[in-house]
Tab-separated table of N, CA and C in Angstrom:
chain	number	residue	atom	x	y	z
O	1360	VAL	N	-101.195	-21.529	-128.487
O	1360	VAL	CA	-100.880	-22.280	-127.294
O	1360	VAL	C	-101.638	-21.682	-126.130
O	1361	GLN	N	-102.412	-22.504	-125.453
O	1361	GLN	CA	-103.137	-22.071	-124.273
O	1361	GLN	C	-102.300	-22.434	-123.056
O	1362	THR	N	-102.286	-21.589	-122.051
O	1362	THR	CA	-101.558	-21.905	-120.837
O	1362	THR	C	-102.453	-21.723	-119.641
O	1363	CYS	N	-102.135	-22.441	-118.581
O	1363	CYS	CA	-102.863	-22.267	-117.334
O	1363	CYS	C	-101.862	-22.298	-116.194
O	1364	ALA	N	-102.181	-21.626	-115.110
O	1364	ALA	CA	-101.244	-21.473	-114.008
O	1364	ALA	C	-101.138	-22.714	-113.142
O	1365	LEU	N	-102.166	-23.490	-113.026
O	1365	LEU	CA	-102.166	-24.662	-112.163
O	1365	LEU	C	-102.598	-25.886	-112.955
O	1366	PRO	N	-102.241	-27.081	-112.466
O	1366	PRO	CA	-102.703	-28.281	-113.153
O	1366	PRO	C	-104.230	-28.322	-113.167
O	1367	ILE	N	-104.767	-28.810	-114.251
O	1367	ILE	CA	-106.206	-28.936	-114.385
O	1367	ILE	C	-106.554	-30.406	-114.205
O	1368	PHE	N	-107.456	-30.684	-113.322
O	1368	PHE	CA	-107.940	-32.042	-113.128
O	1368	PHE	C	-109.422	-32.029	-113.450
O	1369	ILE	N	-109.822	-32.924	-114.290
O	1369	ILE	CA	-111.217	-32.973	-114.699
O	1369	ILE	C	-112.006	-33.664	-113.602
O	1370	ALA	N	-113.050	-33.010	-113.147
O	1370	ALA	CA	-113.887	-33.569	-112.089
O	1370	ALA	C	-114.588	-34.818	-112.572
O	1371	ALA	N	-114.733	-35.748	-111.697
O	1371	ALA	CA	-115.388	-36.995	-112.041
O	1371	ALA	C	-116.859	-36.965	-111.636
O	1372	ALA	N	-117.460	-35.817	-111.747
O	1372	ALA	CA	-118.881	-35.675	-111.434
O	1372	ALA	C	-119.671	-36.077	-112.665
O	1373	TYR	N	-120.040	-37.320	-112.736
O	1373	TYR	CA	-120.700	-37.852	-113.918
O	1373	TYR	C	-122.208	-37.801	-113.784
O	1374	SER	N	-122.856	-37.695	-114.904
O	1374	SER	CA	-124.298	-37.881	-114.956
O	1374	SER	C	-124.569	-38.964	-115.979
O	1375	ALA	N	-125.773	-39.385	-116.085
O	1375	ALA	CA	-126.097	-40.446	-117.043
O	1375	ALA	C	-125.940	-39.911	-118.452
O	1376	GLY	N	-124.902	-40.329	-119.133
O	1376	GLY	CA	-124.639	-39.875	-120.500
O	1376	GLY	C	-125.223	-40.842	-121.511
O	1377	ILE	N	-125.327	-40.410	-122.740
O	1377	ILE	CA	-125.820	-41.265	-123.808
O	1377	ILE	C	-124.671	-42.149	-124.257
O	1378	LYS	N	-124.855	-43.441	-124.206
O	1378	LYS	CA	-123.833	-44.363	-124.669
O	1378	LYS	C	-123.792	-44.306	-126.196
O	1379	ALA	N	-122.598	-44.459	-126.729
O	1379	ALA	CA	-122.403	-44.304	-128.166
O	1379	ALA	C	-123.280	-45.244	-128.979
O	1380	GLU	N	-123.427	-46.499	-128.529
O	1380	GLU	CA	-124.189	-47.436	-129.335
O	1380	GLU	C	-125.682	-47.166	-129.290
O	1381	GLU	N	-126.153	-46.245	-128.421
O	1381	GLU	CA	-127.563	-45.924	-128.316
O	1381	GLU	C	-127.982	-44.829	-129.294
O	1382	SER	N	-127.071	-44.302	-130.073
O	1382	SER	CA	-127.406	-43.252	-131.022
O	1382	SER	C	-126.588	-43.455	-132.287
O	1383	ASP	N	-126.716	-42.512	-133.212
O	1383	ASP	CA	-125.921	-42.563	-134.433
O	1383	ASP	C	-124.557	-41.919	-134.239
O	1384	ALA	N	-124.224	-41.548	-133.013
O	1384	ALA	CA	-122.936	-40.940	-132.710
O	1384	ALA	C	-122.088	-41.953	-131.949
O	1385	TYR	N	-120.807	-42.032	-132.307
O	1385	TYR	CA	-119.922	-42.950	-131.593
O	1385	TYR	C	-118.479	-42.470	-131.698
O	1386	ALA	N	-117.632	-43.047	-130.857
O	1386	ALA	CA	-116.195	-42.787	-130.909
O	1386	ALA	C	-115.475	-44.088	-130.570
O	1387	ARG	N	-114.302	-44.268	-131.194
O	1387	ARG	CA	-113.489	-45.452	-130.904
O	1387	ARG	C	-112.041	-45.154	-131.256
O	1388	PHE	N	-111.145	-45.954	-130.697
O	1388	PHE	CA	-109.726	-45.798	-130.990
O	1388	PHE	C	-109.404	-46.487	-132.311
O	1389	LEU	N	-108.793	-45.739	-133.226
O	1389	LEU	CA	-108.306	-46.319	-134.479
O	1389	LEU	C	-106.895	-46.868	-134.295
O	1390	LYS	N	-106.139	-46.240	-133.381
O	1390	LYS	CA	-104.738	-46.607	-133.177
O	1390	LYS	C	-104.348	-46.250	-131.752
O	1391	VAL	N	-103.576	-47.122	-131.108
O	1391	VAL	CA	-103.062	-46.875	-129.762
O	1391	VAL	C	-101.620	-47.334	-129.737
O	1392	GLU	N	-100.726	-46.449	-129.317
O	1392	GLU	CA	-99.313	-46.798	-129.159
O	1392	GLU	C	-98.869	-46.411	-127.758
O	1393	GLY	N	-98.352	-47.389	-127.008
O	1393	GLY	CA	-97.886	-47.119	-125.652
O	1393	GLY	C	-99.013	-47.231	-124.646
O	1394	ASP	N	-98.904	-46.438	-123.562
O	1394	ASP	CA	-99.860	-46.496	-122.459
O	1394	ASP	C	-100.926	-45.423	-122.601
O	1395	VAL	N	-102.102	-45.865	-123.008
O	1395	VAL	CA	-103.258	-44.989	-123.168
O	1395	VAL	C	-104.347	-45.545	-122.263
O	1396	TYR	N	-104.951	-44.670	-121.461
O	1396	TYR	CA	-105.925	-45.101	-120.460
O	1396	TYR	C	-107.260	-44.403	-120.640
O	1397	ILE	N	-108.318	-45.092	-120.182
O	1397	ILE	CA	-109.669	-44.535	-120.148
O	1397	ILE	C	-110.180	-44.630	-118.719
O	1398	LYS	N	-110.895	-43.600	-118.311
O	1398	LYS	CA	-111.602	-43.604	-117.021
O	1398	LYS	C	-113.051	-43.313	-117.333
O	1399	ARG	N	-113.917	-44.225	-116.943
O	1399	ARG	CA	-115.345	-43.968	-117.138
O	1399	ARG	C	-116.069	-44.143	-115.817
O	1400	GLU	N	-117.264	-43.640	-115.800
O	1400	GLU	CA	-118.055	-43.636	-114.567
O	1400	GLU	C	-118.057	-45.001	-113.890
O	1401	GLY	N	-117.685	-44.981	-112.614
O	1401	GLY	CA	-117.746	-46.193	-111.815
O	1401	GLY	C	-116.650	-47.207	-112.057
O	1402	THR	N	-115.632	-46.852	-112.848
O	1402	THR	CA	-114.550	-47.805	-113.106
O	1402	THR	C	-113.209	-47.165	-112.799
O	1403	PRO	N	-112.213	-47.997	-112.477
O	1403	PRO	CA	-110.855	-47.459	-112.367
O	1403	PRO	C	-110.294	-47.211	-113.774
O	1404	TRP	N	-109.144	-46.543	-113.856
O	1404	TRP	CA	-108.474	-46.358	-115.142
O	1404	TRP	C	-108.184	-47.736	-115.729
O	1405	PHE	N	-108.341	-47.885	-117.053
O	1405	PHE	CA	-107.973	-49.135	-117.706
O	1405	PHE	C	-107.316	-48.830	-119.045
O	1406	HIS	N	-106.477	-49.785	-119.504
O	1406	HIS	CA	-105.769	-49.617	-120.776
O	1406	HIS	C	-106.749	-49.636	-121.946
O	1407	ALA	N	-106.517	-48.736	-122.885
O	1407	ALA	CA	-107.279	-48.709	-124.127
O	1407	ALA	C	-106.485	-49.456	-125.190
O	1408	GLY	N	-107.172	-49.985	-126.154
O	1408	GLY	CA	-106.543	-50.657	-127.278
O	1408	GLY	C	-107.243	-50.268	-128.567
O	1409	LYS	N	-106.685	-50.718	-129.673
O	1409	LYS	CA	-107.313	-50.449	-130.967
O	1409	LYS	C	-108.746	-50.981	-130.939
O	1410	ASP	N	-109.669	-50.196	-131.473
O	1410	ASP	CA	-111.092	-50.510	-131.553
O	1410	ASP	C	-111.841	-50.425	-130.218
O	1411	THR	N	-111.167	-49.998	-129.135
O	1411	THR	CA	-111.879	-49.792	-127.877
O	1411	THR	C	-112.909	-48.684	-128.078
O	1412	GLN	N	-114.152	-48.960	-127.686
O	1412	GLN	CA	-115.231	-47.980	-127.790
O	1412	GLN	C	-115.014	-46.881	-126.744
O	1413	ILE	N	-115.313	-45.646	-127.111
O	1413	ILE	CA	-115.222	-44.509	-126.200
O	1413	ILE	C	-116.620	-43.951	-126.044
O	1414	TYR	N	-117.009	-43.712	-124.798
O	1414	TYR	CA	-118.356	-43.225	-124.518
O	1414	TYR	C	-118.332	-41.768	-124.090
O	1415	GLU	N	-119.469	-41.138	-124.271
O	1415	GLU	CA	-119.644	-39.774	-123.778
O	1415	GLU	C	-119.294	-39.757	-122.294
O	1416	ARG	N	-118.550	-38.760	-121.879
O	1416	ARG	CA	-118.122	-38.509	-120.509
O	1416	ARG	C	-116.946	-39.385	-120.070
O	1417	ASP	N	-116.273	-40.054	-121.014
O	1417	ASP	CA	-115.041	-40.777	-120.698
O	1417	ASP	C	-113.874	-39.792	-120.645
O	1418	ILE	N	-112.910	-40.081	-119.778
O	1418	ILE	CA	-111.664	-39.329	-119.699
O	1418	ILE	C	-110.593	-40.190	-120.362
O	1419	ILE	N	-109.785	-39.570	-121.204
O	1419	ILE	CA	-108.726	-40.275	-121.922
O	1419	ILE	C	-107.393	-39.643	-121.555
O	1420	ARG	N	-106.411	-40.497	-121.272
O	1420	ARG	CA	-105.087	-40.002	-120.886
O	1420	ARG	C	-104.002	-40.795	-121.611
O	1421	THR	N	-103.051	-40.063	-122.210
O	1421	THR	CA	-101.882	-40.694	-122.816
O	1421	THR	C	-100.678	-40.394	-121.940
O	1422	GLU	N	-99.872	-41.394	-121.684
O	1422	GLU	CA	-98.650	-41.223	-120.901
O	1422	GLU	C	-97.532	-40.713	-121.816
O	1423	ASP	N	-96.382	-40.392	-121.218
O	1423	ASP	CA	-95.217	-39.978	-122.003
O	1423	ASP	C	-94.904	-41.070	-123.031
O	1424	HIS	N	-94.494	-40.673	-124.212
O	1424	HIS	CA	-94.119	-41.579	-125.299
O	1424	HIS	C	-95.295	-42.440	-125.775
O	1425	SER	N	-96.520	-41.993	-125.551
O	1425	SER	CA	-97.709	-42.743	-125.955
O	1425	SER	C	-98.630	-41.850	-126.765
O	1426	THR	N	-99.289	-42.414	-127.769
O	1426	THR	CA	-100.199	-41.650	-128.626
O	1426	THR	C	-101.441	-42.477	-128.931
O	1427	ALA	N	-102.446	-41.792	-129.436
O	1427	ALA	CA	-103.670	-42.475	-129.845
O	1427	ALA	C	-104.309	-41.700	-130.978
O	1428	VAL	N	-105.106	-42.401	-131.774
O	1428	VAL	CA	-105.920	-41.771	-132.805
O	1428	VAL	C	-107.356	-42.216	-132.541
O	1429	ILE	N	-108.243	-41.231	-132.450
O	1429	ILE	CA	-109.650	-41.483	-132.153
O	1429	ILE	C	-110.491	-41.069	-133.349
O	1430	LYS	N	-111.489	-41.877	-133.667
O	1430	LYS	CA	-112.470	-41.511	-134.691
O	1430	LYS	C	-113.752	-41.155	-133.963
O	1431	ILE	N	-114.289	-39.974	-134.280
O	1431	ILE	CA	-115.568	-39.540	-133.739
O	1431	ILE	C	-116.526	-39.374	-134.911
O	1432	HIS	N	-117.679	-40.012	-134.801
O	1432	HIS	CA	-118.665	-39.982	-135.880
O	1432	HIS	C	-120.001	-39.500	-135.322
O	1433	THR	N	-120.584	-38.501	-135.960
O	1433	THR	CA	-121.962	-38.084	-135.686
O	1433	THR	C	-122.669	-38.028	-137.036
O	1434	PRO	N	-123.985	-37.912	-137.050
O	1434	PRO	CA	-124.683	-37.883	-138.336
O	1434	PRO	C	-124.219	-36.762	-139.274
O	1435	SER	N	-123.695	-35.659	-138.735
O	1435	SER	CA	-123.342	-34.540	-139.597
O	1435	SER	C	-121.841	-34.279	-139.713
O	1436	LYS	N	-121.039	-34.850	-138.835
O	1436	LYS	CA	-119.592	-34.618	-138.885
O	1436	LYS	C	-118.848	-35.909	-138.576
O	1437	GLU	N	-117.639	-35.979	-139.109
O	1437	GLU	CA	-116.744	-37.058	-138.775
O	1437	GLU	C	-115.406	-36.423	-138.456
O	1438	ALA	N	-114.759	-36.887	-137.397
O	1438	ALA	CA	-113.494	-36.287	-136.983
O	1438	ALA	C	-112.487	-37.365	-136.642
O	1439	THR	N	-111.235	-37.050	-136.927
O	1439	THR	CA	-110.112	-37.852	-136.483
O	1439	THR	C	-109.324	-36.982	-135.517
O	1440	VAL	N	-109.054	-37.523	-134.327
O	1440	VAL	CA	-108.351	-36.782	-133.287
O	1440	VAL	C	-107.064	-37.525	-132.964
O	1441	GLU	N	-105.927	-36.893	-133.255
O	1441	GLU	CA	-104.630	-37.459	-132.888
O	1441	GLU	C	-104.270	-36.911	-131.519
O	1442	VAL	N	-104.070	-37.809	-130.556
O	1442	VAL	CA	-103.793	-37.431	-129.178
O	1442	VAL	C	-102.302	-37.632	-128.917
O	1443	GLU	N	-101.620	-36.550	-128.571
O	1443	GLU	CA	-100.171	-36.576	-128.363
O	1443	GLU	C	-99.818	-37.086	-126.959
O	1444	PRO	N	-98.535	-37.413	-126.724
O	1444	PRO	CA	-98.100	-37.865	-125.392
O	1444	PRO	C	-98.401	-36.816	-124.315
O	1445	GLY	N	-98.702	-37.299	-123.107
O	1445	GLY	CA	-98.923	-36.407	-121.976
O	1445	GLY	C	-100.205	-35.601	-122.058
O	1446	THR	N	-101.225	-36.141	-122.692
O	1446	THR	CA	-102.489	-35.421	-122.885
O	1446	THR	C	-103.584	-36.038	-122.022
O	1447	GLU	N	-104.450	-35.170	-121.499
O	1447	GLU	CA	-105.649	-35.635	-120.810
O	1447	GLU	C	-106.829	-34.843	-121.354
O	1448	LEU	N	-107.843	-35.580	-121.795
O	1448	LEU	CA	-109.039	-34.931	-122.333
O	1448	LEU	C	-110.279	-35.648	-121.844
O	1449	PHE	N	-111.372	-34.926	-121.897
O	1449	PHE	CA	-112.670	-35.408	-121.436
O	1449	PHE	C	-113.609	-35.316	-122.627
O	1450	LEU	N	-114.159	-36.435	-123.054
O	1450	LEU	CA	-115.131	-36.410	-124.142
O	1450	LEU	C	-116.477	-36.044	-123.526
O	1451	SER	N	-116.654	-34.759	-123.351
O	1451	SER	CA	-117.802	-34.225	-122.626
O	1451	SER	C	-119.118	-34.543	-123.311
O	1452	LYS	N	-119.105	-34.457	-124.641
O	1452	LYS	CA	-120.358	-34.653	-125.367
O	1452	LYS	C	-120.082	-35.264	-126.729
O	1453	ILE	N	-120.821	-36.289	-127.040
O	1453	ILE	CA	-120.855	-36.828	-128.397
O	1453	ILE	C	-122.268	-37.350	-128.565
O	1454	SER	N	-123.080	-36.544	-129.195
O	1454	SER	CA	-124.482	-36.913	-129.270
O	1454	SER	C	-125.087	-36.528	-130.601
O	1455	GLN	N	-126.166	-37.191	-130.886
O	1455	GLN	CA	-126.899	-36.892	-132.107
O	1455	GLN	C	-127.641	-35.574	-131.957
O	1456	ASN	N	-128.142	-35.297	-130.764
O	1456	ASN	CA	-128.911	-34.073	-130.545
O	1456	ASN	C	-128.481	-33.390	-129.261
O	1457	ASN	N	-128.232	-32.083	-129.346
O	1457	ASN	CA	-127.979	-31.332	-128.122
O	1457	ASN	C	-129.274	-30.666	-127.688
O	1458	SER	N	-129.215	-29.813	-126.685
O	1458	SER	CA	-130.429	-29.211	-126.133
O	1458	SER	C	-131.172	-28.343	-127.144
O	1459	LYS	N	-130.495	-27.860	-128.174
O	1459	LYS	CA	-131.146	-27.041	-129.195
O	1459	LYS	C	-131.604	-27.879	-130.385
O	1460	GLY	N	-131.438	-29.203	-130.286
O	1460	GLY	CA	-131.888	-30.074	-131.364
O	1460	GLY	C	-130.889	-30.227	-132.486
O	1461	THR	N	-129.659	-29.733	-132.299
O	1461	THR	CA	-128.639	-29.885	-133.336
O	1461	THR	C	-127.547	-30.823	-132.837
O	1462	PRO	N	-126.973	-31.602	-133.728
O	1462	PRO	CA	-125.912	-32.522	-133.324
O	1462	PRO	C	-124.751	-31.765	-132.697
O	1463	GLY	N	-124.044	-32.417	-131.768
O	1463	GLY	CA	-122.936	-31.725	-131.138
O	1463	GLY	C	-121.893	-32.642	-130.541
O	1464	THR	N	-120.649	-32.153	-130.537
O	1464	THR	CA	-119.529	-32.830	-129.905
O	1464	THR	C	-118.728	-31.787	-129.156
O	1465	LEU	N	-118.310	-32.132	-127.933
O	1465	LEU	CA	-117.482	-31.230	-127.132
O	1465	LEU	C	-116.364	-32.028	-126.499
O	1466	ILE	N	-115.122	-31.624	-126.798
O	1466	ILE	CA	-113.932	-32.206	-126.187
O	1466	ILE	C	-113.374	-31.171	-125.228
O	1467	ASP	N	-113.162	-31.569	-123.980
O	1467	ASP	CA	-112.591	-30.688	-122.959
O	1467	ASP	C	-111.134	-31.099	-122.789
O	1468	LEU	N	-110.213	-30.274	-123.296
O	1468	LEU	CA	-108.786	-30.574	-123.251
O	1468	LEU	C	-108.188	-29.958	-121.998
O	1469	ALA	N	-107.797	-30.792	-121.038
O	1469	ALA	CA	-107.233	-30.313	-119.777
O	1469	ALA	C	-105.767	-29.944	-119.930
O	1470	VAL	N	-104.994	-30.819	-120.550
O	1470	VAL	CA	-103.568	-30.586	-120.744
O	1470	VAL	C	-103.109	-31.452	-121.912
O	1471	GLY	N	-102.118	-30.959	-122.646
O	1471	GLY	CA	-101.559	-31.722	-123.750
O	1471	GLY	C	-101.915	-31.135	-125.099
O	1472	LYS	N	-101.818	-31.978	-126.128
O	1472	LYS	CA	-102.012	-31.499	-127.495
O	1472	LYS	C	-102.805	-32.514	-128.293
O	1473	ILE	N	-103.741	-31.987	-129.097
O	1473	ILE	CA	-104.498	-32.814	-130.025
O	1473	ILE	C	-104.479	-32.162	-131.399
O	1474	LEU	N	-104.482	-32.985	-132.429
O	1474	LEU	CA	-104.592	-32.535	-133.810
O	1474	LEU	C	-105.891	-33.110	-134.331
O	1475	LEU	N	-106.749	-32.239	-134.842
O	1475	LEU	CA	-108.074	-32.666	-135.291
O	1475	LEU	C	-108.255	-32.426	-136.775
O	1476	GLU	N	-108.922	-33.371	-137.406
O	1476	GLU	CA	-109.385	-33.189	-138.772
O	1476	GLU	C	-110.887	-33.433	-138.727
O	1477	VAL	N	-111.653	-32.368	-138.939
O	1477	VAL	CA	-113.104	-32.446	-138.850
O	1477	VAL	C	-113.677	-32.298	-140.249
O	1478	LEU	N	-114.467	-33.270	-140.657
O	1478	LEU	CA	-115.092	-33.261	-141.970
O	1478	LEU	C	-116.585	-33.039	-141.811
O	1479	LYS	N	-117.100	-32.024	-142.464
O	1479	LYS	CA	-118.535	-31.745	-142.438
O	1479	LYS	C	-119.204	-32.666	-143.447
O	1480	LYS	N	-120.221	-33.387	-142.999
O	1480	LYS	CA	-120.919	-34.304	-143.888
O	1480	LYS	C	-122.204	-33.709	-144.445
O	1481	LYS	N	-122.960	-33.007	-143.606
O	1481	LYS	CA	-124.194	-32.400	-144.101
O	1481	LYS	C	-124.625	-31.217	-143.254
O	1482	ASP	N	-125.370	-31.391	-142.221
O	1482	ASP	CA	-126.048	-30.372	-141.428
O	1482	ASP	C	-125.146	-29.221	-140.970
O	1483	ASP	N	-125.398	-28.012	-141.488
O	1483	ASP	CA	-124.632	-26.815	-141.133
O	1483	ASP	C	-124.781	-26.414	-139.675
O	1484	SER	N	-125.867	-26.806	-139.019
O	1484	SER	CA	-126.133	-26.361	-137.659
O	1484	SER	C	-125.402	-27.184	-136.602
O	1485	SER	N	-124.703	-28.236	-136.997
O	1485	SER	CA	-124.024	-29.074	-136.020
O	1485	SER	C	-122.857	-28.331	-135.386
O	1486	LYS	N	-122.517	-28.749	-134.159
O	1486	LYS	CA	-121.413	-28.117	-133.449
O	1486	LYS	C	-120.344	-29.146	-133.135
O	1487	PHE	N	-119.102	-28.734	-133.319
O	1487	PHE	CA	-117.952	-29.521	-132.883
O	1487	PHE	C	-117.054	-28.521	-132.187
O	1488	GLU	N	-116.875	-28.697	-130.881
O	1488	GLU	CA	-116.134	-27.708	-130.103
O	1488	GLU	C	-115.040	-28.367	-129.277
O	1489	VAL	N	-113.956	-27.602	-129.072
O	1489	VAL	CA	-112.881	-28.002	-128.184
O	1489	VAL	C	-112.770	-26.915	-127.125
O	1490	LYS	N	-112.858	-27.335	-125.866
O	1490	LYS	CA	-112.778	-26.405	-124.747
O	1490	LYS	C	-111.430	-26.563	-124.060
O	1491	THR	N	-110.796	-25.439	-123.740
O	1491	THR	CA	-109.558	-25.422	-122.965
O	1491	THR	C	-109.833	-24.620	-121.693
O	1492	PRO	N	-108.874	-24.548	-120.777
O	1492	PRO	CA	-109.107	-23.745	-119.576
O	1492	PRO	C	-109.368	-22.265	-119.859
O	1493	THR	N	-108.997	-21.778	-121.044
O	1493	THR	CA	-109.159	-20.347	-121.324
O	1493	THR	C	-110.033	-20.013	-122.525
O	1494	SER	N	-110.488	-21.026	-123.272
O	1494	SER	CA	-111.278	-20.699	-124.467
O	1494	SER	C	-112.102	-21.887	-124.934
O	1495	ILE	N	-113.020	-21.601	-125.869
O	1495	ILE	CA	-113.772	-22.642	-126.562
O	1495	ILE	C	-113.647	-22.356	-128.057
O	1496	VAL	N	-113.253	-23.375	-128.816
O	1496	VAL	CA	-113.080	-23.244	-130.258
O	1496	VAL	C	-114.188	-24.037	-130.936
O	1497	GLY	N	-114.940	-23.396	-131.808
O	1497	GLY	CA	-115.973	-24.067	-132.582
O	1497	GLY	C	-115.469	-24.348	-133.979
O	1498	VAL	N	-115.814	-25.524	-134.514
O	1498	VAL	CA	-115.293	-25.947	-135.810
O	1498	VAL	C	-116.434	-26.406	-136.700
O	1499	ARG	N	-116.376	-26.031	-137.961
O	1499	ARG	CA	-117.362	-26.531	-138.921
O	1499	ARG	C	-116.766	-27.617	-139.802
O	1500	GLY	N	-115.529	-27.511	-140.143
O	1500	GLY	CA	-114.861	-28.511	-140.968
O	1500	GLY	C	-113.487	-28.004	-141.347
O	1501	THR	N	-112.451	-28.565	-140.742
O	1501	THR	CA	-111.100	-28.099	-140.991
O	1501	THR	C	-110.108	-29.006	-140.275
O	1502	THR	N	-108.824	-28.726	-140.457
O	1502	THR	CA	-107.767	-29.403	-139.716
O	1502	THR	C	-107.085	-28.359	-138.849
O	1503	PHE	N	-106.909	-28.681	-137.560
O	1503	PHE	CA	-106.270	-27.730	-136.653
O	1503	PHE	C	-105.744	-28.467	-135.430
O	1504	SER	N	-104.880	-27.802	-134.668
O	1504	SER	CA	-104.382	-28.394	-133.430
O	1504	SER	C	-104.683	-27.456	-132.273
O	1505	VAL	N	-104.804	-28.050	-131.098
O	1505	VAL	CA	-105.042	-27.305	-129.872
O	1505	VAL	C	-104.067	-27.844	-128.839
O	1506	GLU	N	-103.412	-26.927	-128.111
O	1506	GLU	CA	-102.443	-27.336	-127.105
O	1506	GLU	C	-102.671	-26.561	-125.815
O	1507	VAL	N	-102.605	-27.279	-124.698
O	1507	VAL	CA	-102.708	-26.670	-123.384
O	1507	VAL	C	-101.447	-27.077	-122.621
O	1508	GLU	N	-100.694	-26.078	-122.200
O	1508	GLU	CA	-99.472	-26.326	-121.428
O	1508	GLU	C	-99.729	-26.046	-119.968
O	1509	MET	N	-99.117	-26.847	-119.126
O	1509	MET	CA	-99.227	-26.653	-117.698
O	1509	MET	C	-97.972	-25.923	-117.228
O	1510	LEU	N	-98.163	-24.805	-116.557
O	1510	LEU	CA	-97.047	-24.034	-116.024
O	1510	LEU	C	-96.754	-24.479	-114.603
O	1511	ASP	N	-95.520	-24.278	-114.172
O	1511	ASP	CA	-95.164	-24.558	-112.781
O	1511	ASP	C	-95.955	-23.652	-111.871
O	1512	LYS	N	-96.272	-24.123	-110.668
O	1512	LYS	CA	-97.028	-23.332	-109.704
O	1512	LYS	C	-96.297	-22.027	-109.354
O	1513	GLY	N	-94.982	-22.037	-109.431
O	1513	GLY	CA	-94.203	-20.851	-109.073
O	1513	GLY	C	-94.175	-19.789	-110.146
O	1514	THR	N	-94.751	-20.068	-111.311
O	1514	THR	CA	-94.722	-19.106	-112.413
O	1514	THR	C	-95.793	-18.073	-112.286
């Protein structure tokens, strides 16, 4: 369990990201229950639904009593991400090639809990990482959960 002293808000400082349909990497919602929202560059928050496409640099938020399942596909890895109620995450990177020429995915978990199942398909050099306010976890192929709790300001 990761903890942070203050609420974490993901900055909306966007740059031109690679859209999922422009590469062999993509993400979409497999399942949505309750109020699940997406915020992308230049748009207000909007409701997500089953099969809604998710783009690099989108922010995803689940409200209380709401969940989602996301499929992330890259040429070398495939992942299923179960997003629990009260979670906010930033799909920082989902690309076929990172700056070192290897495929990569980075999820920035601000608050809440996710359960991931990452399946390695081929390329050993690919990266799949989850970043929290206090750490970065790299994954090659496994099932694991990551949780970030928000503490009261007075703590």
